[in-house]
Short mmCIF file of C-alpha atoms and ligand atoms in Angstrom, two decimals:
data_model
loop_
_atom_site.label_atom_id
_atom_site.label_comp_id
_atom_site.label_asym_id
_atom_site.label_seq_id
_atom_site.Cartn_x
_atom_site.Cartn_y
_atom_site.Cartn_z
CA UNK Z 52 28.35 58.93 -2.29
CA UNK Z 53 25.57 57.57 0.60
CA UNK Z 54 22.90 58.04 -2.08
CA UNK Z 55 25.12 55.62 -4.05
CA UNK Z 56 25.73 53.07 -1.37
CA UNK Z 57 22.00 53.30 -0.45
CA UNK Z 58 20.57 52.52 -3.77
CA UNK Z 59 17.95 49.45 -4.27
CA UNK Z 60 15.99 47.37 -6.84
CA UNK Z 61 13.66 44.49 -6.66
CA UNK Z 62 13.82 43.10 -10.11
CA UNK Z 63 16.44 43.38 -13.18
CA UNK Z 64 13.91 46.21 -14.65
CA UNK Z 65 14.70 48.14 -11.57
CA UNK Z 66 18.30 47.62 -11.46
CA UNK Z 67 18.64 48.68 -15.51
CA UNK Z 68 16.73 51.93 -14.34
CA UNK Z 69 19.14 53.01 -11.92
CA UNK Z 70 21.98 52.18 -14.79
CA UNK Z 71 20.45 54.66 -16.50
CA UNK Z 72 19.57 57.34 -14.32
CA UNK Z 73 23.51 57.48 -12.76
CA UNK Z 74 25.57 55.80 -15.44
CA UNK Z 75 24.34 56.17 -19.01
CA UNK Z 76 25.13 59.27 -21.38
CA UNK Z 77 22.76 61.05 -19.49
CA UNK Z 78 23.19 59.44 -16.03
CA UNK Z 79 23.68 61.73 -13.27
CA UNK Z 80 27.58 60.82 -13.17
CA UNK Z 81 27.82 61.22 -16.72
CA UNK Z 82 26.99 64.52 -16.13
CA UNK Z 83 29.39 65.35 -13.74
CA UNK Z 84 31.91 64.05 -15.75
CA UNK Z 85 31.25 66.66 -18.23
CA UNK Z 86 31.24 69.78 -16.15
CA UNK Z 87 34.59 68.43 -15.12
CA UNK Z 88 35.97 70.97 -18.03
CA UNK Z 89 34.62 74.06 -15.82
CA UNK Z 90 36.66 73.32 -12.20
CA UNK Z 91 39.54 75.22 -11.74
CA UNK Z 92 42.95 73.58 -12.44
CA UNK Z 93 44.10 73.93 -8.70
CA UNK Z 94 40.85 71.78 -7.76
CA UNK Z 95 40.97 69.34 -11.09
CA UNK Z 96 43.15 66.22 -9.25
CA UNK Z 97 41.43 66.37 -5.98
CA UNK Z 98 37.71 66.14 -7.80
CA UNK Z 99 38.99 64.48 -10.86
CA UNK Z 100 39.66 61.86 -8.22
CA UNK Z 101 36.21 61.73 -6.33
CA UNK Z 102 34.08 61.39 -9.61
CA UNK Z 103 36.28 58.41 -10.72
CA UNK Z 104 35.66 56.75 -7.21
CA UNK Z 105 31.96 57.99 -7.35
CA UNK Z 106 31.75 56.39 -11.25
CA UNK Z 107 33.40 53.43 -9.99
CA UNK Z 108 30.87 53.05 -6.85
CA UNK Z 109 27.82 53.17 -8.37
CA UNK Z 110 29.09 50.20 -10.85
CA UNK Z 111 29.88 48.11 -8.12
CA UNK Z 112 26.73 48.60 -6.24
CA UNK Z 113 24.59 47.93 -9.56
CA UNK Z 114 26.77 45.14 -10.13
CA UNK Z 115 26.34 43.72 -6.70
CA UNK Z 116 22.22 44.33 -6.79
CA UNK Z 117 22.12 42.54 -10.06
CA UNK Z 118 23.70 39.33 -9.13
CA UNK Z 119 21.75 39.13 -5.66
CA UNK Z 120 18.96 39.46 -7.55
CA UNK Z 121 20.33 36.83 -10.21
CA UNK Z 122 20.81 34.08 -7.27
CA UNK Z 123 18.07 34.36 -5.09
CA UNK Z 124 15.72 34.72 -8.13
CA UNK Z 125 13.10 36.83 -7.18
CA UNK Z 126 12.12 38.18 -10.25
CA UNK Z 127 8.46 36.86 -9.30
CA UNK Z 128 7.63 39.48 -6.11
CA UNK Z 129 5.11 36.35 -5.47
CA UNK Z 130 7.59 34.49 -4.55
CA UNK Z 131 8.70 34.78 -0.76
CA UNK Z 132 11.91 32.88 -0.37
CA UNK Z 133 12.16 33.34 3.93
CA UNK Z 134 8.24 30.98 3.88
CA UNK Z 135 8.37 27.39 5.45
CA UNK Z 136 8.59 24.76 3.43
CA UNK Z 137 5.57 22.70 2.27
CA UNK Z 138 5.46 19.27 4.40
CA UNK Z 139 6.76 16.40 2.15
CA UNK Z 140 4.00 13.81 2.23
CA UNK Z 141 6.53 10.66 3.04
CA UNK Z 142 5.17 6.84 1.74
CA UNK Z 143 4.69 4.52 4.42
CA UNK Z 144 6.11 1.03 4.33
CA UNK Z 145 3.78 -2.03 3.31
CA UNK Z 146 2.50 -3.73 5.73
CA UNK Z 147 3.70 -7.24 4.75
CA UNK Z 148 7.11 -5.73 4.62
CA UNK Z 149 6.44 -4.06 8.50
CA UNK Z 150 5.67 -7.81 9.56
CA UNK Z 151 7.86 -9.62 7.36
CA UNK Z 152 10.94 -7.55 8.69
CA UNK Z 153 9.75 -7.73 12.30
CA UNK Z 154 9.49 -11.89 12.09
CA UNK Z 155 13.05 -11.43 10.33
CA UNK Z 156 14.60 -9.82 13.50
CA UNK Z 157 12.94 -11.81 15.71
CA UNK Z 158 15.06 -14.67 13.84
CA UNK Z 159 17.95 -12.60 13.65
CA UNK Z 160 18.21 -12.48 17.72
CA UNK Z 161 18.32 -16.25 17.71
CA UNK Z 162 21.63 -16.52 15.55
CA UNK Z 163 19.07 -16.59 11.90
CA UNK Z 164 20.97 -15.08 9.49
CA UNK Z 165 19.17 -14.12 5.91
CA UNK Z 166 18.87 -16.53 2.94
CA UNK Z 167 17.38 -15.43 -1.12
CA UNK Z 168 16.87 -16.68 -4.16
CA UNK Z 169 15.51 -16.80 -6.86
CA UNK Z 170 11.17 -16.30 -7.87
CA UNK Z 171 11.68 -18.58 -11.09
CA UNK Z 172 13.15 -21.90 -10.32
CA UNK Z 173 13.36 -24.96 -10.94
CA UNK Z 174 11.66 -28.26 -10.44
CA UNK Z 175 14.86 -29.79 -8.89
CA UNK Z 176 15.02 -26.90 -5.81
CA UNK Z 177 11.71 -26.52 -5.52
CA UNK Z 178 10.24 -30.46 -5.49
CA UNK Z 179 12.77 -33.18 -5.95
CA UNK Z 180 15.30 -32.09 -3.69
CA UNK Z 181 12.63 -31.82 -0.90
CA UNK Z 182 11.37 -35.29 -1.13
CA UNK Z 183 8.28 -34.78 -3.05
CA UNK Z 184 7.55 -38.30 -5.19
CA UNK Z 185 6.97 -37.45 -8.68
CA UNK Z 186 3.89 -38.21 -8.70
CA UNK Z 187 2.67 -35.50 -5.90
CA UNK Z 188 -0.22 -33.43 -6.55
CA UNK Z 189 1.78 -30.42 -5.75
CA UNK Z 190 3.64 -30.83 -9.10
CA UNK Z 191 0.13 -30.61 -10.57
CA UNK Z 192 0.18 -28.12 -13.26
CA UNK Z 193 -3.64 -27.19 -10.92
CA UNK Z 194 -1.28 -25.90 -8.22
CA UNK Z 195 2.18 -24.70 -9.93
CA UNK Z 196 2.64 -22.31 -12.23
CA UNK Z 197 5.00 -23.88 -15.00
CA UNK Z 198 6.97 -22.09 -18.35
CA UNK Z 199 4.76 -23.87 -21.20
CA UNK Z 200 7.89 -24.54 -23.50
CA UNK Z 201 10.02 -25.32 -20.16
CA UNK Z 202 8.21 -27.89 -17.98
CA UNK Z 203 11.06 -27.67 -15.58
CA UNK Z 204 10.76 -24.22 -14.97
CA UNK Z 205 8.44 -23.12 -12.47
CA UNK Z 206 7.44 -20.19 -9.99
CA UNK Z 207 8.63 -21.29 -6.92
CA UNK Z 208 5.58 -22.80 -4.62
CA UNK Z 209 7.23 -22.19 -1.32
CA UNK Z 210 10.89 -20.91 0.02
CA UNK Z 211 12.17 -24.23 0.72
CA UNK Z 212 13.70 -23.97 -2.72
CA UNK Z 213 15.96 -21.24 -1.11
CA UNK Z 214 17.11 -23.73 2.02
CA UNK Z 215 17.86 -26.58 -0.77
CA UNK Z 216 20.48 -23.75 -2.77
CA UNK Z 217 21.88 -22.94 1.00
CA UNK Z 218 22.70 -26.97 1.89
CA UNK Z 219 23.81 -27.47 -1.78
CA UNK Z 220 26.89 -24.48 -0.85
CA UNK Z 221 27.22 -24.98 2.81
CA UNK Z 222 27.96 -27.97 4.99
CA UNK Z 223 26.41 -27.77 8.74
CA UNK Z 224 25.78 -25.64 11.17
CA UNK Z 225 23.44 -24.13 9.07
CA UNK Z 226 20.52 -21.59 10.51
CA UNK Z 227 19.11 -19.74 7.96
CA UNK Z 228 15.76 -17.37 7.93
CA UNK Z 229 13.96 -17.22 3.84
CA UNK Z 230 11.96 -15.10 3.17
CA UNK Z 231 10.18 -14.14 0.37
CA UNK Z 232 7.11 -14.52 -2.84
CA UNK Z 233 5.95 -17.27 -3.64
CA UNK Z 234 3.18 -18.54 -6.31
CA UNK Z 235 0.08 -21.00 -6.22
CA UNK Z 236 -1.88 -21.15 -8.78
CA UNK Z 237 -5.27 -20.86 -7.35
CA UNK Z 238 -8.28 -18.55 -8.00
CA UNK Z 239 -8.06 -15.49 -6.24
CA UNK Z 240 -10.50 -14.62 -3.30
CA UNK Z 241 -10.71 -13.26 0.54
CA UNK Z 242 -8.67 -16.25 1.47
CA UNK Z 243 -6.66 -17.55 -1.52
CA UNK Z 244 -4.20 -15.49 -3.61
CA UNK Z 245 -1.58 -16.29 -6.23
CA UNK Z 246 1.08 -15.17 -4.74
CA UNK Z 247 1.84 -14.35 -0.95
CA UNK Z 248 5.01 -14.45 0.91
CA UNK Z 249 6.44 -16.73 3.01
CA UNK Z 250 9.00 -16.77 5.91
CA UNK Z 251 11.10 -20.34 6.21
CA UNK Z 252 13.65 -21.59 8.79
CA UNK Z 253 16.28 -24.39 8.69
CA UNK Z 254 18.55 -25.14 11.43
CA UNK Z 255 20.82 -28.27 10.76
CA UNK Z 256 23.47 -29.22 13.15
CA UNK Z 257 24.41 -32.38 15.58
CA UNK Z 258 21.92 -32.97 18.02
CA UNK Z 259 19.18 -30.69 16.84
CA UNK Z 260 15.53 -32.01 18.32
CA UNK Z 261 12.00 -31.60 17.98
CA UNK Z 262 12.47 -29.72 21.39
CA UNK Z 263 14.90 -26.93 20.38
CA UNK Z 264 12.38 -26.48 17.15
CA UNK Z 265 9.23 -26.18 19.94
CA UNK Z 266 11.18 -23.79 22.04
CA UNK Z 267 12.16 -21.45 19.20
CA UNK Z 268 8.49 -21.06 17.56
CA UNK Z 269 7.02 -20.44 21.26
CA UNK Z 270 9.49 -17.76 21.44
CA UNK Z 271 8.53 -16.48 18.51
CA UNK Z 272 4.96 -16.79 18.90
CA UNK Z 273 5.38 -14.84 22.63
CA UNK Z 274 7.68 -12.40 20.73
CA UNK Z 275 5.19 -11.68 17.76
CA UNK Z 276 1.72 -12.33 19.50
CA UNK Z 277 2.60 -11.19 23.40
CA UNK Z 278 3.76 -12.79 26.32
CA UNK Z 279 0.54 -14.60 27.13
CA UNK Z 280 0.31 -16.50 24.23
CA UNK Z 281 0.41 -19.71 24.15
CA UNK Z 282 1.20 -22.60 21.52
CA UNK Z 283 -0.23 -26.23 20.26
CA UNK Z 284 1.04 -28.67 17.58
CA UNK Z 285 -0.77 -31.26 15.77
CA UNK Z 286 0.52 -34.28 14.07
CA UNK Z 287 0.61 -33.03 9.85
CA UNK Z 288 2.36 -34.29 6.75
CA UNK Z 289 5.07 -32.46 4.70
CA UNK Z 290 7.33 -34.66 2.31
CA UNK Z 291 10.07 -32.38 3.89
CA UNK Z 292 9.89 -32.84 7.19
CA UNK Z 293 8.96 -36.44 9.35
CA UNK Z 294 7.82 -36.21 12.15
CA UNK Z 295 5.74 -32.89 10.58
CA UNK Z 296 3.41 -30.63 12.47
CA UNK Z 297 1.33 -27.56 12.33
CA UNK Z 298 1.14 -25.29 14.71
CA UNK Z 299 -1.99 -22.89 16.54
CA UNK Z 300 -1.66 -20.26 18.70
CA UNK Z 301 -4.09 -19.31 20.97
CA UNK Z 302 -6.29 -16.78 19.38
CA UNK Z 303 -4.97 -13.27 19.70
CA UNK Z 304 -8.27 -11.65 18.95
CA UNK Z 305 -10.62 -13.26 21.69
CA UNK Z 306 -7.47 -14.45 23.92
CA UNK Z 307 -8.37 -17.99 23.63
CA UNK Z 308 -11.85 -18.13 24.81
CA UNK Z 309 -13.64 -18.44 21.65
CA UNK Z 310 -14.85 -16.03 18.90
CA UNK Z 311 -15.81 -16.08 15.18
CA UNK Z 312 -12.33 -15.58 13.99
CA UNK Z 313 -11.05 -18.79 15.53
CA UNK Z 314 -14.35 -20.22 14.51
CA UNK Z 315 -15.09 -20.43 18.42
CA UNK Z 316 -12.06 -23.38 18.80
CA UNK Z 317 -9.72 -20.76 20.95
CA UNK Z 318 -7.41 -21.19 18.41
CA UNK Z 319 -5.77 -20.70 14.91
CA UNK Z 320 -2.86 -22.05 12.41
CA UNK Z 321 0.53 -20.26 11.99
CA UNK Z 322 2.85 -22.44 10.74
CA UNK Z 323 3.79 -25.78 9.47
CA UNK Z 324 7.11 -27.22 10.54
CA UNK Z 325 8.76 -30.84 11.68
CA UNK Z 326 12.42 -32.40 11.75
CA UNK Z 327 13.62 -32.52 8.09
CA UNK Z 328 13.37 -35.62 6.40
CA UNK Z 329 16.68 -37.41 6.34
CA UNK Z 330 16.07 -38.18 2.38
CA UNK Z 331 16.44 -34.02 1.97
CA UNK Z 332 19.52 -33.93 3.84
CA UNK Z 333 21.50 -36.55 1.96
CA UNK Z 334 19.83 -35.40 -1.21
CA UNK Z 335 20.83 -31.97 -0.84
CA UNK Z 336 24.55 -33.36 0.16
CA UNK Z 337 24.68 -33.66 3.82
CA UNK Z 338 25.33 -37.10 5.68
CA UNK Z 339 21.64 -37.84 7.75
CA UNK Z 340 23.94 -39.74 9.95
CA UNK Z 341 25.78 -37.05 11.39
CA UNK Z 342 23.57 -34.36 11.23
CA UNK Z 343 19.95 -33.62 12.02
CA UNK Z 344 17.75 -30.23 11.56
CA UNK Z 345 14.23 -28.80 12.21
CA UNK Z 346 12.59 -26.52 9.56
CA UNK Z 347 9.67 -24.43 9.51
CA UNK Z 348 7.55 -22.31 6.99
CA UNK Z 349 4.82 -19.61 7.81
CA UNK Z 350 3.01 -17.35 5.86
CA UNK Z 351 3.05 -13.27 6.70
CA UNK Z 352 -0.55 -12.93 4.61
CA UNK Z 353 -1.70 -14.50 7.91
CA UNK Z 354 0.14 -13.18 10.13
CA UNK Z 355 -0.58 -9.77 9.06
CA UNK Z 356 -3.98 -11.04 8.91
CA UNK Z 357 -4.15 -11.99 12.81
CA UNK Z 358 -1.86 -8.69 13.85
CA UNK Z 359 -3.97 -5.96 12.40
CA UNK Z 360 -7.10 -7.85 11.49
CA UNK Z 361 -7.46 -7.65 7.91
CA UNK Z 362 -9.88 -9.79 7.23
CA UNK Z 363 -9.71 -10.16 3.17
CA UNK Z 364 -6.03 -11.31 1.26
CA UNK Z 365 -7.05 -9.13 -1.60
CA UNK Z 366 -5.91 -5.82 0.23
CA UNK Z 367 -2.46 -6.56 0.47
CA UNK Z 368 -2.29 -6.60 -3.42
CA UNK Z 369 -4.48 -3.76 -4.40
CA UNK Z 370 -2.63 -1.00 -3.07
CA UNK Z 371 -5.20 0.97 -1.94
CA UNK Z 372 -3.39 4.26 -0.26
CA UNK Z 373 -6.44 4.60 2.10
CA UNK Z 374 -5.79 0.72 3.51
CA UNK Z 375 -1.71 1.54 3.02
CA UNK Z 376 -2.33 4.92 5.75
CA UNK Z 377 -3.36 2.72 8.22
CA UNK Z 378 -0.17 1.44 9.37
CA UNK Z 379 1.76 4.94 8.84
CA UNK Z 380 1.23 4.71 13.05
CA UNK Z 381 3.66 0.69 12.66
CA UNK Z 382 6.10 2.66 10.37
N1 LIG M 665 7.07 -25.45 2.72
C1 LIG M 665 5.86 -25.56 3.48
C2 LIG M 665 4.75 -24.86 2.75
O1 LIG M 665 5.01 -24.07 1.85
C3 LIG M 665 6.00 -24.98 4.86
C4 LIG M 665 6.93 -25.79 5.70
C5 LIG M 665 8.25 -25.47 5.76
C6 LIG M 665 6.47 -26.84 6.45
C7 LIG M 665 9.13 -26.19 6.53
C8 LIG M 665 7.31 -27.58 7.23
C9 LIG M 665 8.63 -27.25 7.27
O2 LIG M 665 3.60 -25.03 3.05
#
C-alpha cells in the first residue's frame, strides 16, 4: 500500500509506465488478482477486500500524478516553473505628453478645467470667429494646410478653434485649458515643424483684467520654471486678443545673466496672450458689454525645449527609443 501512495513520475511517459507495471494484464495488481483463486475460503473476504482497495489506490494515485502533471505542464524538464519572472521592459511616457500634462495641472489648480476638439476644422472656428480679416496671411494656403476639393476645411493652425466651440455652447464664467496638435504648413527643420502642440487658456467673466491674466502666467511660469523666475511682456499683435502681448521668462538655462541659448538677452519667449478682442466675444455669442476675458496660447515644443534642453524640434517626432529613455527618470 506505501509503495502505492509513494509512487512518482515526471512526465506522461512516466506516469503510463507505472500504469503498466501495477495495473495492466500484467501489472503487479493484476497479478494478485489472479492468485486470488489459491487463498483459502476463510481468508477470501478479508483479502478479497484489500486487493480491491489496493486496485482502487493505485488508480487514484496515477490519476492524481497525471493531472498535476497535465496543469502545471512540465512535460519540458527545461522548464522550471518556481524561477522569477523575466522583468517586463515598461514604455515610458513621451515627453511632450510629461510636460503637456504637468502645464495641464498646473491649470487645473487654478479652477482650468479641460477643453477638445477636433484636428480637422473649419475655417469658421479656426479664423473668422477669432477676428482674423479675410484677407490675413494666416489664411494663406503658405501657412494652412487646406482639403483641395474643400477650401473650408482645414487642419486647425492653433487651439483657439477649441475656445470658439466652448463660447458657442456655454455662456460666462468660462475658464477653460486646450490643449492639443496643431498644423503649420512650413518646411521642417531644428526649429520649425508641421505640427506641434499647443496649450491655450480662456477665462471670460465680469471684471476680468490684464492683471488677473499677468498674475496667473507668473504663477505658472514660477510653477513650471522655479520659484526664482521671473517674467516680462512686450507689446504684440494677435487679431484675437487687443491689448496682445508676448511673454519672456528669464532664461532658465543661464538664470538670466546671459548665454547662447537666450542669445545673451537674459531672456526667452513662452507665450503669446492679451485681453480677447471684444469682436470674438460677440461673434462667438457673448455680449462684450457685460463680459470681458484674457486668453493665452503657448507651445509645449518649447517648453520641453527650455525644461530638458533639447535643442532640435525634430526629436520629438522621430521616436527615437534612445532620446524616448531619457525621461524614463520624469515618468
Ligand atoms: N493662438 C495663438 C497662436 O497660435 C496664441 C495665442 C492664444 C495668443 C491666445 C494670444 C492669445 O500663436
Amino acid at each position: 500500500m506505501a509503495e502505492v501512495e509513494a509512487l512518482q513520475a515526471k512526465s506522461a511517459t512516466e506516469v503510463e509506465a507505472l500504469r503498466i507495471k501495477y495495473l495492466s494484464k500484467k501489472g503487479k495488481i493484476t497479478a494478485l488478482m489472479a492468485d486470488f483463486r489459491n487463498v483459502s475460503a476463510d481468508q477470501k473476504r478479508e483479502v478479497g477486500i484489500k486487493i480491491n482497495e489496493l486496485k482502487n489506490k493505485a488508480q487514484e494515485r496515477i490519476n492524481s500524478l497525471r493531472e498535476t502533471l497535465a496543469s502545471t505542464d512540465t512535460e519540458d524538464e527545461n522548464i522550471d516553473i518556481t524561477r522569477t519572472a523575466y522583468p517586463i521592459k515598461l514604455g515610458t511616457r513621451h515627453p511632450i505628453t510629461l510636460v503637456k500634462n504637468e502645464i495641464i495641472d498646473i491649470f487645473a489648480r487654478l479652477g482650468f478645467s479641460l477643453a477638445e476638439g477636433p484636428e480637422v476644422e473649419d475655417d469658421w472656428h479656426v479664423f473668422s470667429s477669432m477676428n482674423f480679416a479675410d484677407d490675413h496671411p494666416a489664411r494663406d494656403m503658405q501657412d494652412t494646410f487646406f482639403v483641395e476639393s474643400h477650401p473650408d476645411i482645414i487642419l486647425r493652425t492653433h487651439t483657439s478653434s477649441v475656445q470658439a466651440r466652448v463660447m458657442e455652447r456655454q455662456q460666462p464664467p468660462i475658464r477653460v485649458i486646450c490643449p492639443g496638435r496643431v498644423y503649420r504648413n512650413e518646411a521642417i527643420s531644428a526649429r520649425a515643424h508641421c505640427f506641434f502642440h499647443q496649450v491655450e487658456g480662456l477665462y471670460v467673466d465680469k471684471d476680468v483684467s490684464f492683471t488677473d491674466l499677468k498674475q496667473v502666467l507668473l504663477l505658472f511660469a514660477k510653477e513650471m520654471f522655479g520659484e526664482e523666475t521671473k517674467i516680462r511682456l512686450r507689446p504684440s499683435y494677435f487679431p484675437f486678443t487687443e491689448p496682445s502681448a508676448e511673454m519672456d521668462i528669464s532664461c532658465n538655462i543661464c538664470g538670466g545673466k546671459g548665454c547662447s541659448f537666450c542669445k545673451h538677452t537674459g531672456w526667452v519667449e513662452i507665450l503669446g496672450c492679451g485681453m480677447v478682442h471684444p469682436n470674438v466675444l460677440e461673434l462667438n455669442g457673448i455680449d462684450s458689454k457685460k463680459y470681458k476675458g484674457y486668453a493665452f496660447g503657448l507651445g509645449v515644443e518649447r517648453i520641453t525645449n527650455l525644461k530638458y534642453n533639447v535643442k532640435d524640434l525634430r526629436m520629438f517626432s522621430e521616436n527615437d527609443v534612445r532620446f524616448l529613455k531619457e525621461f524614463e527618470a520624469a515618468n
